[in-house]
Amino acid sequence: QDHPKGSRSAEDAAAFKRMLKEVNRLYLGTTVLILLDLSYVSRFWTQFESWLSMQFATPDGLKPAVGTKNERHHIVCIQNAAEQSELHEKMLIQSWATKTPEQAHAFLSKPDVTVTNQGDKDLQLPKIKALDATVQGAFGDISRSLEDELAASEAVAARARAELAAWEAENDAKAGEKNRLKVAARQAASAVAAARLAKEEHARAISSSVDPAMMKRAEAASAEDSLSMSDVPELVLHLSGGGDKRKEQAAAALAKLARNADNRVAIAKAGGIAPLVALARGGTDRQKEYA
């Protein structure tokens, strides 16, 4: 908060302005707890966030999430609204669940929808009308990114296979499992498999009319529940092969397994200590956290 006014540094003010422009996107991809009081339905930010929490993103733009597998909002009535909680909850859902971006814009632009800082409202209103196009563009960017990652990993794998084949031809022998070129080829193949799986999962989520982020969270929770010591060698392999996301997932899974002493021994025997230390020192913030 900029209290007293002018106390925020120039760097903080620039960061706040940058984040304010994108903050609405948070409500399209996360679980939202709505604390509903009687003033809620007269304020700009609260209603804007409610509407976003009741939508989900698709390649064709926003669609209503209420009543689907993409529903992720939770309403708790507080203070005077708690006396007729079912009524207030029903009214909020009826008001926002099925509104299009154009309808949301028309409603929120009215003067009786209040906001502390009018500049916030002026900044967000034009973006509401454009949200369908913004979401469509984001899906296009994701699809291209997945395609690029797969193509890049396939190119790396092809080079690794060629280098391994050249070494075996030159030495007239099959490379052992610990040969650095054999290890590199195996890791590159694992990265290709991960990139192909990411592309397939994204396509599967879309074809099932499920937000890809929601599907990933559900599958991640299910996968964590089924982890066992037998998964350790493959997870250790992923720590040094594949993209940043795959390394992060492997480190997170190993962190869960490491709560058990026998699993910690298995991780060490599988050679997991060195790549975990490498991630802890030079990985992304999430990789460092899990490692």
PDB file of C-alpha atoms in Angstrom:
ATOM      1  CA  GLN A   1       0.000   0.000   0.000  1.00  0.00           C
ATOM      2  CA  ASP A   2       1.194   3.502  -0.817  1.00  0.00           C
ATOM      3  CA  HIS A   3       0.569   4.874   2.687  1.00  0.00           C
ATOM      4  CA  PRO A   4       1.425   7.572   3.387  1.00  0.00           C
ATOM      5  CA  LYS A   5       0.989   8.588  -0.257  1.00  0.00           C
ATOM      6  CA  GLY A   6       4.318   8.916  -2.013  1.00  0.00           C
ATOM      7  CA  SER A   7       6.116   6.458   0.272  1.00  0.00           C
ATOM      8  CA  ARG A   8       6.354   3.786  -2.431  1.00  0.00           C
ATOM      9  CA  SER A   9       9.754   3.717  -4.178  1.00  0.00           C
ATOM     10  CA  ALA A  10      10.000   4.294  -7.930  1.00  0.00           C
ATOM     11  CA  GLU A  11      10.929   0.634  -8.403  1.00  0.00           C
ATOM     12  CA  ASP A  12       7.962  -0.550  -6.310  1.00  0.00           C
ATOM     13  CA  ALA A  13       5.609   1.831  -8.120  1.00  0.00           C
ATOM     14  CA  ALA A  14       6.749   0.503 -11.517  1.00  0.00           C
ATOM     15  CA  ALA A  15       6.355  -3.116 -10.361  1.00  0.00           C
ATOM     16  CA  PHE A  16       2.891  -2.379  -8.941  1.00  0.00           C
ATOM     17  CA  LYS A  17       1.789  -0.724 -12.181  1.00  0.00           C
ATOM     18  CA  ARG A  18       3.088  -3.663 -14.217  1.00  0.00           C
ATOM     19  CA  MET A  19       1.343  -6.238 -12.025  1.00  0.00           C
ATOM     20  CA  LEU A  20      -1.914  -4.289 -11.891  1.00  0.00           C
ATOM     21  CA  LYS A  21      -2.191  -4.560 -15.665  1.00  0.00           C
ATOM     22  CA  GLU A  22      -2.101  -8.380 -15.479  1.00  0.00           C
ATOM     23  CA  VAL A  23      -3.629  -9.131 -12.067  1.00  0.00           C
ATOM     24  CA  ASN A  24      -6.991 -10.105 -13.557  1.00  0.00           C
ATOM     25  CA  ARG A  25      -5.423 -13.174 -15.177  1.00  0.00           C
ATOM     26  CA  LEU A  26      -4.855 -14.738 -11.761  1.00  0.00           C
ATOM     27  CA  TYR A  27      -8.579 -15.231 -11.324  1.00  0.00           C
ATOM     28  CA  LEU A  28      -8.848 -17.204 -14.569  1.00  0.00           C
ATOM     29  CA  GLY A  29      -6.516 -19.934 -13.396  1.00  0.00           C
ATOM     30  CA  THR A  30      -6.693 -20.329  -9.642  1.00  0.00           C
ATOM     31  CA  THR A  31      -9.184 -21.405  -6.993  1.00  0.00           C
ATOM     32  CA  VAL A  32     -10.982 -18.325  -5.635  1.00  0.00           C
ATOM     33  CA  LEU A  33     -12.504 -17.925  -2.164  1.00  0.00           C
ATOM     34  CA  ILE A  34     -15.228 -15.273  -2.236  1.00  0.00           C
ATOM     35  CA  LEU A  35     -15.983 -13.664   1.131  1.00  0.00           C
ATOM     36  CA  LEU A  36     -19.383 -12.206   0.372  1.00  0.00           C
ATOM     37  CA  ASP A  37     -20.746  -9.336   2.448  1.00  0.00           C
ATOM     38  CA  LEU A  38     -23.540  -6.900   1.596  1.00  0.00           C
ATOM     39  CA  SER A  39     -21.162  -4.333   0.085  1.00  0.00           C
ATOM     40  CA  TYR A  40     -19.586  -6.908  -2.240  1.00  0.00           C
ATOM     41  CA  VAL A  41     -22.119  -6.476  -5.041  1.00  0.00           C
ATOM     42  CA  SER A  42     -21.609  -2.725  -5.282  1.00  0.00           C
ATOM     43  CA  ARG A  43     -17.823  -2.734  -5.761  1.00  0.00           C
ATOM     44  CA  PHE A  44     -15.848  -2.981  -8.992  1.00  0.00           C
ATOM     45  CA  TRP A  45     -12.932  -5.229  -8.044  1.00  0.00           C
ATOM     46  CA  THR A  46     -14.978  -7.770  -6.133  1.00  0.00           C
ATOM     47  CA  GLN A  47     -17.529  -8.230  -8.921  1.00  0.00           C
ATOM     48  CA  PHE A  48     -14.848  -8.271 -11.613  1.00  0.00           C
ATOM     49  CA  GLU A  49     -12.989 -11.005  -9.733  1.00  0.00           C
ATOM     50  CA  SER A  50     -16.204 -12.974  -9.141  1.00  0.00           C
ATOM     51  CA  TRP A  51     -16.982 -12.955 -12.850  1.00  0.00           C
ATOM     52  CA  LEU A  52     -13.468 -14.110 -13.745  1.00  0.00           C
ATOM     53  CA  SER A  53     -13.579 -16.894 -11.146  1.00  0.00           C
ATOM     54  CA  MET A  54     -16.762 -18.245 -12.763  1.00  0.00           C
ATOM     55  CA  GLN A  55     -15.197 -18.470 -16.242  1.00  0.00           C
ATOM     56  CA  PHE A  56     -12.576 -20.724 -17.749  1.00  0.00           C
ATOM     57  CA  ALA A  57     -10.226 -20.193 -20.660  1.00  0.00           C
ATOM     58  CA  THR A  58     -10.565 -22.086 -23.948  1.00  0.00           C
ATOM     59  CA  PRO A  59      -8.994 -21.659 -27.415  1.00  0.00           C
ATOM     60  CA  ASP A  60     -12.263 -19.953 -28.406  1.00  0.00           C
ATOM     61  CA  GLY A  61     -12.226 -17.494 -25.505  1.00  0.00           C
ATOM     62  CA  LEU A  62     -13.998 -17.509 -22.130  1.00  0.00           C
ATOM     63  CA  LYS A  63     -16.717 -20.035 -21.261  1.00  0.00           C
ATOM     64  CA  PRO A  64     -18.863 -20.385 -18.085  1.00  0.00           C
ATOM     65  CA  ALA A  65     -17.175 -22.671 -15.547  1.00  0.00           C
ATOM     66  CA  VAL A  66     -20.112 -23.036 -13.147  1.00  0.00           C
ATOM     67  CA  GLY A  67     -21.558 -26.534 -13.304  1.00  0.00           C
ATOM     68  CA  THR A  68     -18.529 -27.952 -15.179  1.00  0.00           C
ATOM     69  CA  LYS A  69     -15.306 -29.694 -14.154  1.00  0.00           C
ATOM     70  CA  ASN A  70     -13.657 -26.267 -14.349  1.00  0.00           C
ATOM     71  CA  GLU A  71     -15.678 -24.763 -11.491  1.00  0.00           C
ATOM     72  CA  ARG A  72     -13.220 -23.416  -8.930  1.00  0.00           C
ATOM     73  CA  HIS A  73     -14.934 -20.631  -6.941  1.00  0.00           C
ATOM     74  CA  HIS A  74     -16.112 -21.020  -3.332  1.00  0.00           C
ATOM     75  CA  ILE A  75     -18.482 -18.557  -1.665  1.00  0.00           C
ATOM     76  CA  VAL A  76     -18.623 -17.900   2.076  1.00  0.00           C
ATOM     77  CA  CYS A  77     -21.176 -15.322   3.221  1.00  0.00           C
ATOM     78  CA  ILE A  78     -19.997 -13.159   6.099  1.00  0.00           C
ATOM     79  CA  GLN A  79     -21.374 -10.461   8.398  1.00  0.00           C
ATOM     80  CA  ASN A  80     -24.975  -9.472   7.569  1.00  0.00           C
ATOM     81  CA  ALA A  81     -24.968 -11.533   4.357  1.00  0.00           C
ATOM     82  CA  ALA A  82     -24.619 -14.692   6.467  1.00  0.00           C
ATOM     83  CA  GLU A  83     -28.237 -14.357   7.628  1.00  0.00           C
ATOM     84  CA  GLN A  84     -29.495 -15.279   4.141  1.00  0.00           C
ATOM     85  CA  SER A  85     -26.412 -16.973   2.768  1.00  0.00           C
ATOM     86  CA  GLU A  86     -28.166 -19.213   0.226  1.00  0.00           C
ATOM     87  CA  LEU A  87     -30.032 -16.269  -1.269  1.00  0.00           C
ATOM     88  CA  HIS A  88     -26.944 -14.065  -1.574  1.00  0.00           C
ATOM     89  CA  GLU A  89     -24.831 -16.892  -2.995  1.00  0.00           C
ATOM     90  CA  LYS A  90     -27.490 -17.720  -5.588  1.00  0.00           C
ATOM     91  CA  MET A  91     -27.846 -14.058  -6.595  1.00  0.00           C
ATOM     92  CA  LEU A  92     -24.094 -13.640  -7.097  1.00  0.00           C
ATOM     93  CA  ILE A  93     -23.850 -16.749  -9.268  1.00  0.00           C
ATOM     94  CA  GLN A  94     -26.901 -15.769 -11.307  1.00  0.00           C
ATOM     95  CA  SER A  95     -25.454 -12.294 -11.820  1.00  0.00           C
ATOM     96  CA  TRP A  96     -22.053 -13.391 -13.119  1.00  0.00           C
ATOM     97  CA  ALA A  97     -21.820 -17.046 -14.135  1.00  0.00           C
ATOM     98  CA  THR A  98     -22.999 -16.676 -17.724  1.00  0.00           C
ATOM     99  CA  LYS A  99     -22.061 -13.092 -18.570  1.00  0.00           C
ATOM    100  CA  THR A 100     -20.016 -12.575 -21.734  1.00  0.00           C
ATOM    101  CA  PRO A 101     -17.100 -10.117 -21.720  1.00  0.00           C
ATOM    102  CA  GLU A 102     -19.331  -7.550 -23.439  1.00  0.00           C
ATOM    103  CA  GLN A 103     -22.059  -7.976 -20.806  1.00  0.00           C
ATOM    104  CA  ALA A 104     -19.542  -7.830 -17.958  1.00  0.00           C
ATOM    105  CA  HIS A 105     -18.078  -4.643 -19.415  1.00  0.00           C
ATOM    106  CA  ALA A 106     -21.502  -3.028 -19.746  1.00  0.00           C
ATOM    107  CA  PHE A 107     -22.395  -3.849 -16.128  1.00  0.00           C
ATOM    108  CA  LEU A 108     -19.087  -2.891 -14.536  1.00  0.00           C
ATOM    109  CA  SER A 109     -18.793   0.379 -16.438  1.00  0.00           C
ATOM    110  CA  LYS A 110     -21.924   1.791 -14.788  1.00  0.00           C
ATOM    111  CA  PRO A 111     -21.339   4.580 -12.214  1.00  0.00           C
ATOM    112  CA  ASP A 112     -23.029   2.733  -9.339  1.00  0.00           C
ATOM    113  CA  VAL A 113     -20.237   0.120  -9.439  1.00  0.00           C
ATOM    114  CA  THR A 114     -17.804   1.834  -7.104  1.00  0.00           C
ATOM    115  CA  VAL A 115     -14.021   1.741  -6.868  1.00  0.00           C
ATOM    116  CA  THR A 116     -11.593   3.499  -4.542  1.00  0.00           C
ATOM    117  CA  ASN A 117      -9.225   4.474  -7.334  1.00  0.00           C
ATOM    118  CA  GLN A 118     -11.101   5.391 -10.529  1.00  0.00           C
ATOM    119  CA  GLY A 119      -7.853   4.916 -12.436  1.00  0.00           C
ATOM    120  CA  ASP A 120      -7.990   1.180 -11.696  1.00  0.00           C
ATOM    121  CA  LYS A 121     -11.450   0.935 -13.235  1.00  0.00           C
ATOM    122  CA  ASP A 122     -10.424   2.991 -16.257  1.00  0.00           C
ATOM    123  CA  LEU A 123      -7.421   0.683 -16.773  1.00  0.00           C
ATOM    124  CA  GLN A 124      -9.319  -2.597 -16.468  1.00  0.00           C
ATOM    125  CA  LEU A 125     -12.543  -1.842 -18.375  1.00  0.00           C
ATOM    126  CA  PRO A 126     -11.016  -1.815 -21.899  1.00  0.00           C
ATOM    127  CA  LYS A 127      -9.285  -5.124 -21.128  1.00  0.00           C
ATOM    128  CA  ILE A 128     -12.588  -6.806 -20.255  1.00  0.00           C
ATOM    129  CA  LYS A 129     -13.947  -6.358 -23.763  1.00  0.00           C
ATOM    130  CA  ALA A 130     -10.713  -7.716 -25.203  1.00  0.00           C
ATOM    131  CA  LEU A 131     -10.457 -10.753 -22.892  1.00  0.00           C
ATOM    132  CA  ASP A 132     -11.756 -13.250 -25.442  1.00  0.00           C
ATOM    133  CA  ALA A 133      -9.106 -12.188 -27.943  1.00  0.00           C
ATOM    134  CA  THR A 134      -6.459 -12.135 -25.189  1.00  0.00           C
ATOM    135  CA  VAL A 135      -7.296 -15.687 -24.122  1.00  0.00           C
ATOM    136  CA  GLN A 136      -7.354 -16.928 -27.718  1.00  0.00           C
ATOM    137  CA  GLY A 137      -3.938 -15.377 -28.289  1.00  0.00           C
ATOM    138  CA  ALA A 138      -2.554 -16.962 -25.128  1.00  0.00           C
ATOM    139  CA  PHE A 139      -3.680 -20.424 -26.241  1.00  0.00           C
ATOM    140  CA  GLY A 140      -2.038 -19.848 -29.591  1.00  0.00           C
ATOM    141  CA  ASP A 141       1.196 -18.844 -27.849  1.00  0.00           C
ATOM    142  CA  ILE A 142       1.095 -21.960 -25.661  1.00  0.00           C
ATOM    143  CA  SER A 143       0.528 -24.255 -28.638  1.00  0.00           C
ATOM    144  CA  ARG A 144       3.431 -22.680 -30.519  1.00  0.00           C
ATOM    145  CA  SER A 145       5.641 -22.909 -27.436  1.00  0.00           C
ATOM    146  CA  LEU A 146       4.873 -26.617 -27.019  1.00  0.00           C
ATOM    147  CA  GLU A 147       5.580 -27.219 -30.710  1.00  0.00           C
ATOM    148  CA  ASP A 148       8.876 -25.302 -30.472  1.00  0.00           C
ATOM    149  CA  GLU A 149       9.937 -27.191 -27.347  1.00  0.00           C
ATOM    150  CA  LEU A 150       9.200 -30.536 -28.990  1.00  0.00           C
ATOM    151  CA  ALA A 151      11.080 -29.585 -32.162  1.00  0.00           C
ATOM    152  CA  ALA A 152      14.075 -28.330 -30.170  1.00  0.00           C
ATOM    153  CA  SER A 153      14.225 -31.450 -27.987  1.00  0.00           C
ATOM    154  CA  GLU A 154      13.962 -33.691 -31.079  1.00  0.00           C
ATOM    155  CA  ALA A 155      16.879 -31.816 -32.669  1.00  0.00           C
ATOM    156  CA  VAL A 156      18.977 -32.268 -29.523  1.00  0.00           C
ATOM    157  CA  ALA A 157      18.072 -35.967 -29.389  1.00  0.00           C
ATOM    158  CA  ALA A 158      19.025 -36.448 -33.047  1.00  0.00           C
ATOM    159  CA  ARG A 159      22.453 -34.860 -32.427  1.00  0.00           C
ATOM    160  CA  ALA A 160      22.964 -36.991 -29.332  1.00  0.00           C
ATOM    161  CA  ARG A 161      22.130 -40.176 -31.250  1.00  0.00           C
ATOM    162  CA  ALA A 162      24.465 -39.183 -34.065  1.00  0.00           C
ATOM    163  CA  GLU A 163      27.343 -38.480 -31.669  1.00  0.00           C
ATOM    164  CA  LEU A 164      26.775 -41.808 -29.924  1.00  0.00           C
ATOM    165  CA  ALA A 165      26.657 -43.691 -33.240  1.00  0.00           C
ATOM    166  CA  ALA A 166      29.863 -41.979 -34.390  1.00  0.00           C
ATOM    167  CA  TRP A 167      31.651 -42.923 -31.162  1.00  0.00           C
ATOM    168  CA  GLU A 168      30.523 -46.552 -31.419  1.00  0.00           C
ATOM    169  CA  ALA A 169      31.623 -46.714 -35.071  1.00  0.00           C
ATOM    170  CA  GLU A 170      35.005 -45.166 -34.294  1.00  0.00           C
ATOM    171  CA  ASN A 171      35.614 -47.492 -31.356  1.00  0.00           C
ATOM    172  CA  ASP A 172      33.950 -50.539 -32.961  1.00  0.00           C
ATOM    173  CA  ALA A 173      32.095 -51.175 -29.691  1.00  0.00           C
ATOM    174  CA  LYS A 174      28.776 -50.583 -28.010  1.00  0.00           C
ATOM    175  CA  ALA A 175      28.828 -47.779 -25.466  1.00  0.00           C
ATOM    176  CA  GLY A 176      28.230 -48.785 -21.863  1.00  0.00           C
ATOM    177  CA  GLU A 177      25.320 -47.474 -19.845  1.00  0.00           C
ATOM    178  CA  LYS A 178      27.574 -44.977 -18.033  1.00  0.00           C
ATOM    179  CA  ASN A 179      29.239 -43.688 -21.188  1.00  0.00           C
ATOM    180  CA  ARG A 180      28.692 -39.920 -21.270  1.00  0.00           C
ATOM    181  CA  LEU A 181      27.342 -40.013 -24.829  1.00  0.00           C
ATOM    182  CA  LYS A 182      24.975 -42.859 -23.945  1.00  0.00           C
ATOM    183  CA  VAL A 183      23.776 -40.930 -20.892  1.00  0.00           C
ATOM    184  CA  ALA A 184      23.309 -37.773 -22.977  1.00  0.00           C
ATOM    185  CA  ALA A 185      21.321 -39.697 -25.614  1.00  0.00           C
ATOM    186  CA  ARG A 186      19.121 -41.237 -22.918  1.00  0.00           C
ATOM    187  CA  GLN A 187      18.474 -37.869 -21.300  1.00  0.00           C
ATOM    188  CA  ALA A 188      17.698 -36.285 -24.673  1.00  0.00           C
ATOM    189  CA  ALA A 189      15.222 -39.078 -25.442  1.00  0.00           C
ATOM    190  CA  SER A 190      13.601 -38.482 -22.062  1.00  0.00           C
ATOM    191  CA  ALA A 191      13.281 -34.772 -22.880  1.00  0.00           C
ATOM    192  CA  VAL A 192      11.585 -35.601 -26.183  1.00  0.00           C
ATOM    193  CA  ALA A 193       9.134 -37.895 -24.389  1.00  0.00           C
ATOM    194  CA  ALA A 194       8.376 -35.163 -21.842  1.00  0.00           C
ATOM    195  CA  ALA A 195       7.828 -32.528 -24.551  1.00  0.00           C
ATOM    196  CA  ARG A 196       5.593 -34.861 -26.548  1.00  0.00           C
ATOM    197  CA  LEU A 197       3.602 -35.713 -23.413  1.00  0.00           C
ATOM    198  CA  ALA A 198       3.142 -32.027 -22.573  1.00  0.00           C
ATOM    199  CA  LYS A 199       1.789 -31.387 -26.056  1.00  0.00           C
ATOM    200  CA  GLU A 200      -0.550 -34.384 -25.866  1.00  0.00           C
ATOM    201  CA  GLU A 201      -1.821 -33.439 -22.391  1.00  0.00           C
ATOM    202  CA  HIS A 202      -2.567 -29.904 -23.550  1.00  0.00           C
ATOM    203  CA  ALA A 203      -4.514 -31.227 -26.542  1.00  0.00           C
ATOM    204  CA  ARG A 204      -6.342 -33.775 -24.366  1.00  0.00           C
ATOM    205  CA  ALA A 205      -7.419 -31.128 -21.874  1.00  0.00           C
ATOM    206  CA  ILE A 206      -8.794 -28.915 -24.632  1.00  0.00           C
ATOM    207  CA  SER A 207     -10.630 -31.782 -26.328  1.00  0.00           C
ATOM    208  CA  SER A 208     -12.195 -32.675 -22.958  1.00  0.00           C
ATOM    209  CA  SER A 209     -13.305 -29.053 -22.378  1.00  0.00           C
ATOM    210  CA  VAL A 210     -11.138 -28.882 -19.273  1.00  0.00           C
ATOM    211  CA  ASP A 211      -8.817 -26.005 -18.427  1.00  0.00           C
ATOM    212  CA  PRO A 212      -5.284 -27.453 -18.980  1.00  0.00           C
ATOM    213  CA  ALA A 213      -4.131 -25.954 -15.665  1.00  0.00           C
ATOM    214  CA  MET A 214      -6.992 -27.655 -13.791  1.00  0.00           C
ATOM    215  CA  MET A 215      -6.197 -30.996 -15.431  1.00  0.00           C
ATOM    216  CA  LYS A 216      -2.500 -30.697 -14.576  1.00  0.00           C
ATOM    217  CA  ARG A 217      -3.252 -29.947 -10.929  1.00  0.00           C
ATOM    218  CA  ALA A 218      -5.581 -32.948 -10.664  1.00  0.00           C
ATOM    219  CA  GLU A 219      -3.097 -35.258 -12.365  1.00  0.00           C
ATOM    220  CA  ALA A 220      -0.210 -33.968 -10.253  1.00  0.00           C
ATOM    221  CA  ALA A 221      -2.138 -34.672  -7.048  1.00  0.00           C
ATOM    222  CA  SER A 222      -2.998 -38.163  -8.271  1.00  0.00           C
ATOM    223  CA  ALA A 223       0.593 -38.840  -9.331  1.00  0.00           C
ATOM    224  CA  GLU A 224       1.959 -37.748  -5.951  1.00  0.00           C
ATOM    225  CA  ASP A 225      -0.337 -40.193  -4.195  1.00  0.00           C
ATOM    226  CA  SER A 226       0.985 -43.094  -6.287  1.00  0.00           C
ATOM    227  CA  LEU A 227       4.753 -42.397  -5.970  1.00  0.00           C
ATOM    228  CA  SER A 228       6.973 -45.221  -4.690  1.00  0.00           C
ATOM    229  CA  MET A 229      10.656 -46.084  -4.306  1.00  0.00           C
ATOM    230  CA  SER A 230      10.633 -47.747  -7.731  1.00  0.00           C
ATOM    231  CA  ASP A 231      10.105 -44.293  -9.299  1.00  0.00           C
ATOM    232  CA  VAL A 232      13.361 -42.913  -7.883  1.00  0.00           C
ATOM    233  CA  PRO A 233      15.786 -43.818 -10.725  1.00  0.00           C
ATOM    234  CA  GLU A 234      13.581 -42.269 -13.416  1.00  0.00           C
ATOM    235  CA  LEU A 235      12.970 -39.142 -11.321  1.00  0.00           C
ATOM    236  CA  VAL A 236      16.708 -38.728 -10.742  1.00  0.00           C
ATOM    237  CA  LEU A 237      17.238 -38.978 -14.488  1.00  0.00           C
ATOM    238  CA  HIS A 238      14.754 -36.145 -15.028  1.00  0.00           C
ATOM    239  CA  LEU A 239      16.727 -33.883 -12.678  1.00  0.00           C
ATOM    240  CA  SER A 240      19.408 -33.373 -15.319  1.00  0.00           C
ATOM    241  CA  GLY A 241      17.469 -34.120 -18.499  1.00  0.00           C
ATOM    242  CA  GLY A 242      14.504 -32.247 -19.933  1.00  0.00           C
ATOM    243  CA  GLY A 243      13.254 -28.711 -19.500  1.00  0.00           C
ATOM    244  CA  ASP A 244      12.952 -26.625 -16.354  1.00  0.00           C
ATOM    245  CA  LYS A 245       9.365 -27.744 -15.711  1.00  0.00           C
ATOM    246  CA  ARG A 246      10.299 -31.427 -15.847  1.00  0.00           C
ATOM    247  CA  LYS A 247      13.218 -30.840 -13.458  1.00  0.00           C
ATOM    248  CA  GLU A 248      10.922 -28.964 -11.087  1.00  0.00           C
ATOM    249  CA  GLN A 249       8.356 -31.796 -11.138  1.00  0.00           C
ATOM    250  CA  ALA A 250      11.047 -34.417 -10.524  1.00  0.00           C
ATOM    251  CA  ALA A 251      12.538 -32.440  -7.626  1.00  0.00           C
ATOM    252  CA  ALA A 252       9.055 -31.990  -6.114  1.00  0.00           C
ATOM    253  CA  ALA A 253       8.327 -35.712  -6.378  1.00  0.00           C
ATOM    254  CA  LEU A 254      11.677 -36.633  -4.815  1.00  0.00           C
ATOM    255  CA  ALA A 255      11.065 -34.139  -2.006  1.00  0.00           C
ATOM    256  CA  LYS A 256       7.819 -35.960  -1.213  1.00  0.00           C
ATOM    257  CA  LEU A 257       9.504 -39.367  -1.340  1.00  0.00           C
ATOM    258  CA  ALA A 258      12.408 -38.125   0.806  1.00  0.00           C
ATOM    259  CA  ARG A 259      10.126 -37.878   3.842  1.00  0.00           C
ATOM    260  CA  ASN A 260      10.811 -41.601   4.211  1.00  0.00           C
ATOM    261  CA  ALA A 261      14.323 -42.655   5.329  1.00  0.00           C
ATOM    262  CA  ASP A 262      14.493 -45.670   2.992  1.00  0.00           C
ATOM    263  CA  ASN A 263      13.585 -43.458   0.052  1.00  0.00           C
ATOM    264  CA  ARG A 264      16.379 -41.043   0.967  1.00  0.00           C
ATOM    265  CA  VAL A 265      18.861 -43.918   0.766  1.00  0.00           C
ATOM    266  CA  ALA A 266      17.397 -44.952  -2.605  1.00  0.00           C
ATOM    267  CA  ILE A 267      17.753 -41.392  -3.934  1.00  0.00           C
ATOM    268  CA  ALA A 268      21.416 -41.299  -2.892  1.00  0.00           C
ATOM    269  CA  LYS A 269      22.125 -44.717  -4.437  1.00  0.00           C
ATOM    270  CA  ALA A 270      20.491 -43.616  -7.687  1.00  0.00           C
ATOM    271  CA  GLY A 271      22.892 -40.672  -7.925  1.00  0.00           C
ATOM    272  CA  GLY A 272      20.352 -38.049  -7.005  1.00  0.00           C
ATOM    273  CA  ILE A 273      22.460 -35.990  -4.597  1.00  0.00           C
ATOM    274  CA  ALA A 274      24.656 -34.230  -7.181  1.00  0.00           C
ATOM    275  CA  PRO A 275      21.826 -33.070  -9.501  1.00  0.00           C
ATOM    276  CA  LEU A 276      19.746 -31.975  -6.503  1.00  0.00           C
ATOM    277  CA  VAL A 277      22.670 -29.910  -5.212  1.00  0.00           C
ATOM    278  CA  ALA A 278      23.079 -28.423  -8.692  1.00  0.00           C
ATOM    279  CA  LEU A 279      19.419 -27.400  -8.761  1.00  0.00           C
ATOM    280  CA  ALA A 280      19.619 -26.013  -5.218  1.00  0.00           C
ATOM    281  CA  ARG A 281      22.532 -23.826  -6.298  1.00  0.00           C
ATOM    282  CA  GLY A 282      21.632 -22.801  -9.817  1.00  0.00           C
ATOM    283  CA  GLY A 283      18.060 -23.824 -10.589  1.00  0.00           C
ATOM    284  CA  THR A 284      14.904 -21.759 -10.804  1.00  0.00           C
ATOM    285  CA  ASP A 285      13.288 -20.541  -7.593  1.00  0.00           C
ATOM    286  CA  ARG A 286      10.837 -23.489  -7.536  1.00  0.00           C
ATOM    287  CA  GLN A 287      13.627 -25.983  -8.303  1.00  0.00           C
ATOM    288  CA  LYS A 288      15.689 -24.567  -5.451  1.00  0.00           C
ATOM    289  CA  GLU A 289      12.706 -24.825  -3.113  1.00  0.00           C
ATOM    290  CA  TYR A 290      12.118 -28.514  -3.839  1.00  0.00           C
ATOM    291  CA  ALA A 291      15.788 -29.496  -4.055  1.00  0.00           C
TER     292      ALA A 291
END
